[in-house]
Short mmCIF file of C-alpha atoms in Angstrom, two decimals:
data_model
loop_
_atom_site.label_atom_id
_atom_site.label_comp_id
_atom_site.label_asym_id
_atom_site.label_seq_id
_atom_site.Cartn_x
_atom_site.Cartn_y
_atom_site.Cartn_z
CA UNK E 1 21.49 11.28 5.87
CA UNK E 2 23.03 10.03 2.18
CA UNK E 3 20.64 7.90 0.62
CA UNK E 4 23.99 5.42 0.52
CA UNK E 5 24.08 5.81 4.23
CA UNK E 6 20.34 4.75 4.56
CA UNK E 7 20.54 1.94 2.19
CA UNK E 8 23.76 0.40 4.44
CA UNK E 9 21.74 0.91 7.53
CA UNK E 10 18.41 -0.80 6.02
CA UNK E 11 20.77 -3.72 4.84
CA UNK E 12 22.79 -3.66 8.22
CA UNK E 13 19.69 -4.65 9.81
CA UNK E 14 19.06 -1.63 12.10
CA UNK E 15 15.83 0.69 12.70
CA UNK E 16 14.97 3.92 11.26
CA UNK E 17 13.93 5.50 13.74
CA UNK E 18 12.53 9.22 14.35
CA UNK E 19 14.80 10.58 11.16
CA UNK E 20 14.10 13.01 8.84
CA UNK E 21 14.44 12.05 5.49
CA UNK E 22 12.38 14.77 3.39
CA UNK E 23 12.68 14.76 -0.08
CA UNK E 24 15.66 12.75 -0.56
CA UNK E 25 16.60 10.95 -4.11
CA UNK E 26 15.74 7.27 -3.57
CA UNK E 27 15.08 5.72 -6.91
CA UNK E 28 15.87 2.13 -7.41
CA UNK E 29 17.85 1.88 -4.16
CA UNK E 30 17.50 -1.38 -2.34
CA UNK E 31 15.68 -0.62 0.69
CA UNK E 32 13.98 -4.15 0.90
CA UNK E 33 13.81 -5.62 4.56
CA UNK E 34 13.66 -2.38 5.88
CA UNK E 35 12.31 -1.14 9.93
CA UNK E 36 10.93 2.49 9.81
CA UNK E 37 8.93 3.82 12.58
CA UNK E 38 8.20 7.72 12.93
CA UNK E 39 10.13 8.89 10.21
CA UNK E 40 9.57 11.51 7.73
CA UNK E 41 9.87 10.75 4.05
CA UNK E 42 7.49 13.82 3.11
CA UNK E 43 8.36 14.65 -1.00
CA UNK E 44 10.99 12.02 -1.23
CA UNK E 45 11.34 10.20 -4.94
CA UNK E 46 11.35 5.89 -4.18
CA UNK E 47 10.58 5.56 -8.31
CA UNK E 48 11.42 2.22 -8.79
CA UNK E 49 13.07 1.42 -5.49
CA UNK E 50 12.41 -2.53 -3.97
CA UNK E 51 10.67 -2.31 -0.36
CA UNK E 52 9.98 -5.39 -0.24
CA UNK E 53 9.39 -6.86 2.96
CA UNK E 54 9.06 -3.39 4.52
CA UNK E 55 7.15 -2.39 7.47
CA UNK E 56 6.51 1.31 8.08
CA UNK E 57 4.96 2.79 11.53
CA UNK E 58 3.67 6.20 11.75
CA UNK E 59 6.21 7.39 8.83
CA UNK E 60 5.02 10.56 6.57
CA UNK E 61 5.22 9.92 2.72
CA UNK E 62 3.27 12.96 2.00
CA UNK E 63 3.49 14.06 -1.95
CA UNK E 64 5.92 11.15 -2.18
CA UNK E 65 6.77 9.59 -5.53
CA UNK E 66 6.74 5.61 -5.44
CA UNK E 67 5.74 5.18 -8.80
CA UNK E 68 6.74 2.02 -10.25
CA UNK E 69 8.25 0.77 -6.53
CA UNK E 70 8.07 -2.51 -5.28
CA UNK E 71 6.27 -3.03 -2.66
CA UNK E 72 6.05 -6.67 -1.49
CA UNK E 73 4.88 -7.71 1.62
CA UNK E 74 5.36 -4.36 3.13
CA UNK E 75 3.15 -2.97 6.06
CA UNK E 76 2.20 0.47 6.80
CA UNK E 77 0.84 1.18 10.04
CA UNK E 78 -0.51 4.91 11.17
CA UNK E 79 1.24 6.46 7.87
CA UNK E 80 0.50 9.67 6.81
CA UNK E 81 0.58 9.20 2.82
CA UNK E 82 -1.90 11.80 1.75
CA UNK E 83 -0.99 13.36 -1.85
CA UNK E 84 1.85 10.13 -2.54
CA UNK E 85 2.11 8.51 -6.24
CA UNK E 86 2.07 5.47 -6.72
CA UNK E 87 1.08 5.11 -9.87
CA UNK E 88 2.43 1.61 -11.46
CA UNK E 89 4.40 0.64 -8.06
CA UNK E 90 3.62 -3.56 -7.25
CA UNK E 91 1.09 -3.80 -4.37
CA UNK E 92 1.38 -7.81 -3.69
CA UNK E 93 0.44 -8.73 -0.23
CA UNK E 94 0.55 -5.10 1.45
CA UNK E 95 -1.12 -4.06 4.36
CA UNK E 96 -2.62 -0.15 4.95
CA UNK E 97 -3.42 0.11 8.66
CA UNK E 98 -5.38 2.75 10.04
CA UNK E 99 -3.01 5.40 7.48
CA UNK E 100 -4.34 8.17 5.77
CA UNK E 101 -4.26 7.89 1.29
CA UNK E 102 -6.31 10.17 1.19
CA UNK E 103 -5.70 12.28 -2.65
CA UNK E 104 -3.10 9.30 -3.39
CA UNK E 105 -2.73 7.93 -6.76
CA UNK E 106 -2.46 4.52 -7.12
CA UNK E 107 -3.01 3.93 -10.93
CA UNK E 108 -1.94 1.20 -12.98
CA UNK E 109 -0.83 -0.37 -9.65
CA UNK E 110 -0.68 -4.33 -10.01
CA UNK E 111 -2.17 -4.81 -6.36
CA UNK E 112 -2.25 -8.45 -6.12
CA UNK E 113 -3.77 -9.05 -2.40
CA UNK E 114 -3.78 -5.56 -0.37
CA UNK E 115 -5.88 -4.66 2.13
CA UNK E 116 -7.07 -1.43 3.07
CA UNK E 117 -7.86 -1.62 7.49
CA UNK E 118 -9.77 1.64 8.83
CA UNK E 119 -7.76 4.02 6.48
CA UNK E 120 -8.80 7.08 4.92
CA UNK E 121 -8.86 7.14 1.20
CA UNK E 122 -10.88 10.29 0.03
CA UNK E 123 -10.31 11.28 -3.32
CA UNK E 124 -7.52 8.72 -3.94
CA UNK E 125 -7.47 7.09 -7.20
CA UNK E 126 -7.33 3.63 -8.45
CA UNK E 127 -7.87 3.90 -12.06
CA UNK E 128 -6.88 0.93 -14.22
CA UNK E 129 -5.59 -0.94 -11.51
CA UNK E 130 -5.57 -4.68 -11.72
CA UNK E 131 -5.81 -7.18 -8.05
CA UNK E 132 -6.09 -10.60 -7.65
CA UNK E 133 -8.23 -9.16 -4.31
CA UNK E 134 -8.70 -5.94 -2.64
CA UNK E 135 -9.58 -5.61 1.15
CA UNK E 136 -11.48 -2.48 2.52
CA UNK E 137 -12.55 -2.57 5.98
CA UNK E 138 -14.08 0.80 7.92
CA UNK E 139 -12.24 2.52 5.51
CA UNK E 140 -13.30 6.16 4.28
CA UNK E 141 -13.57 6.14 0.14
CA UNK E 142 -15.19 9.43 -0.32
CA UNK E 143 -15.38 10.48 -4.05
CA UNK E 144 -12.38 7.57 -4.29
CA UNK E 145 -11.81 7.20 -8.12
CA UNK E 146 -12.17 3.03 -8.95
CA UNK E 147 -12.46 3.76 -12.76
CA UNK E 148 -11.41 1.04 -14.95
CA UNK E 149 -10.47 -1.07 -12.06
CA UNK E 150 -10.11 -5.11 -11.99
CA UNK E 151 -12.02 -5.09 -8.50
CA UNK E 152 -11.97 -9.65 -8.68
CA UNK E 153 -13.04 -10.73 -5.04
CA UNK E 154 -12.91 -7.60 -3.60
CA UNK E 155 -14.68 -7.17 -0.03
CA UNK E 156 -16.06 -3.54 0.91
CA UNK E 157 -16.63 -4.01 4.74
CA UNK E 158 -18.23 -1.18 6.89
CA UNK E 159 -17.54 1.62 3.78
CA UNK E 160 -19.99 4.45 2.41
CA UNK E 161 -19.01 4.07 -1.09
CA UNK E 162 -21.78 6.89 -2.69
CA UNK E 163 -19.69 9.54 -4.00
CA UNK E 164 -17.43 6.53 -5.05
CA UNK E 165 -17.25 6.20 -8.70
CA UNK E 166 -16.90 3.05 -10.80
CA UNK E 167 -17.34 3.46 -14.47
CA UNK E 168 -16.18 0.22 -16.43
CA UNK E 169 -15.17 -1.71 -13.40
CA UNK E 170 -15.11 -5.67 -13.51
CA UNK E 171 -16.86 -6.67 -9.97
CA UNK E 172 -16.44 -10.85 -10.56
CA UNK E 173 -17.23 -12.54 -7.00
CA UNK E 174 -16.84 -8.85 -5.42
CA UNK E 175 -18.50 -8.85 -1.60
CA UNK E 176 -20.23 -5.31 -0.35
CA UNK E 177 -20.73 -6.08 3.49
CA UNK E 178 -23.06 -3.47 5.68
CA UNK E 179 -22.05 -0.48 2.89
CA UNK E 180 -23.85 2.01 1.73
CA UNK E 181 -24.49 2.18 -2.02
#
């Protein structure tokens, strides 16, 4: 499938369903609105693309590039993500479900309110990032790199955050619920 092809379909209102769409070019196409379930966007390049409004279900976006993406009020449910970039992509309102980040980098990201539900974030990085809140529940975070981080209002539900690190983070009206420290 054309990257053309996929953008008509997204704005044509239909499902992408079970289709492979490894490594394709996707900078700053238009994929906003879009319905993915079980497909395969392993290595593909979404650098600036808009997903807003997005909801992804089982999809792969392993070593994926969505630096710099938007990605408003998207949902990704049971993705497999381990190894993406998304270094500098817009975070506001998105919800990880149960999906696996784990090695992802999401530096610089402007992550607004994004929650983090039973995922798996091992050595993932969120250096420099700035939120208005973060949400991790039962999530994994082992040696997850906060560095730098705005953390505002952030809850930590249910996590083990020891081999977590946190140099020069700002913790203002941050909430650690049953973790261990």
């Amino acid at each position: 499938m054309t990257p053309t092809r996929l953008q008509a379909m997204v704005k044509g209102g239909q499902e992408i369903r079970e289709r492979s769409l490894r490594g394709l070019d996707l900078r700053g196409l238009d994929l906003s609105g879009g319905l993915f379930a079980r497909s395969d966007f392993t290595g593909a390049n979404f650098e600036g693309a808009n997903l807003e409004g997005s909801v992804f279900d089982d999809c792969r976006f392993e070593g994926a590039g969505l630096g710099a993406a938007r990605l408003v009020d998207c949902v990704f449910s049971a993705c497999k993500a381990s190894g993406a970039r998304m270094d500098g992509a817009v975070l506001h309102d998105v919800m990880f479900h149960r999906s696996d980040l784990s090695g992802a980098s999401l530096q610089r990201v402007d992550a607004g309110v994004t929650s983090f539900d039973h995922c798996t974030l091992d050595g993932a990085s969120f250096c420099a990032a700035v939120s208005e809140s973060l949400v991790f529940y039962g999530c994994t975070l082992e040696r997850t790199d906060f560095s730098g981080t705005s953390l505002p209002k952030a809850t930590f539900y249910q996590t083990d955050l020891r081999t977590a690190a946190f140099a020069g983070c700002d913790f203002d009206k941050a909430i650690f619920i049953e973790c261990d420290l």
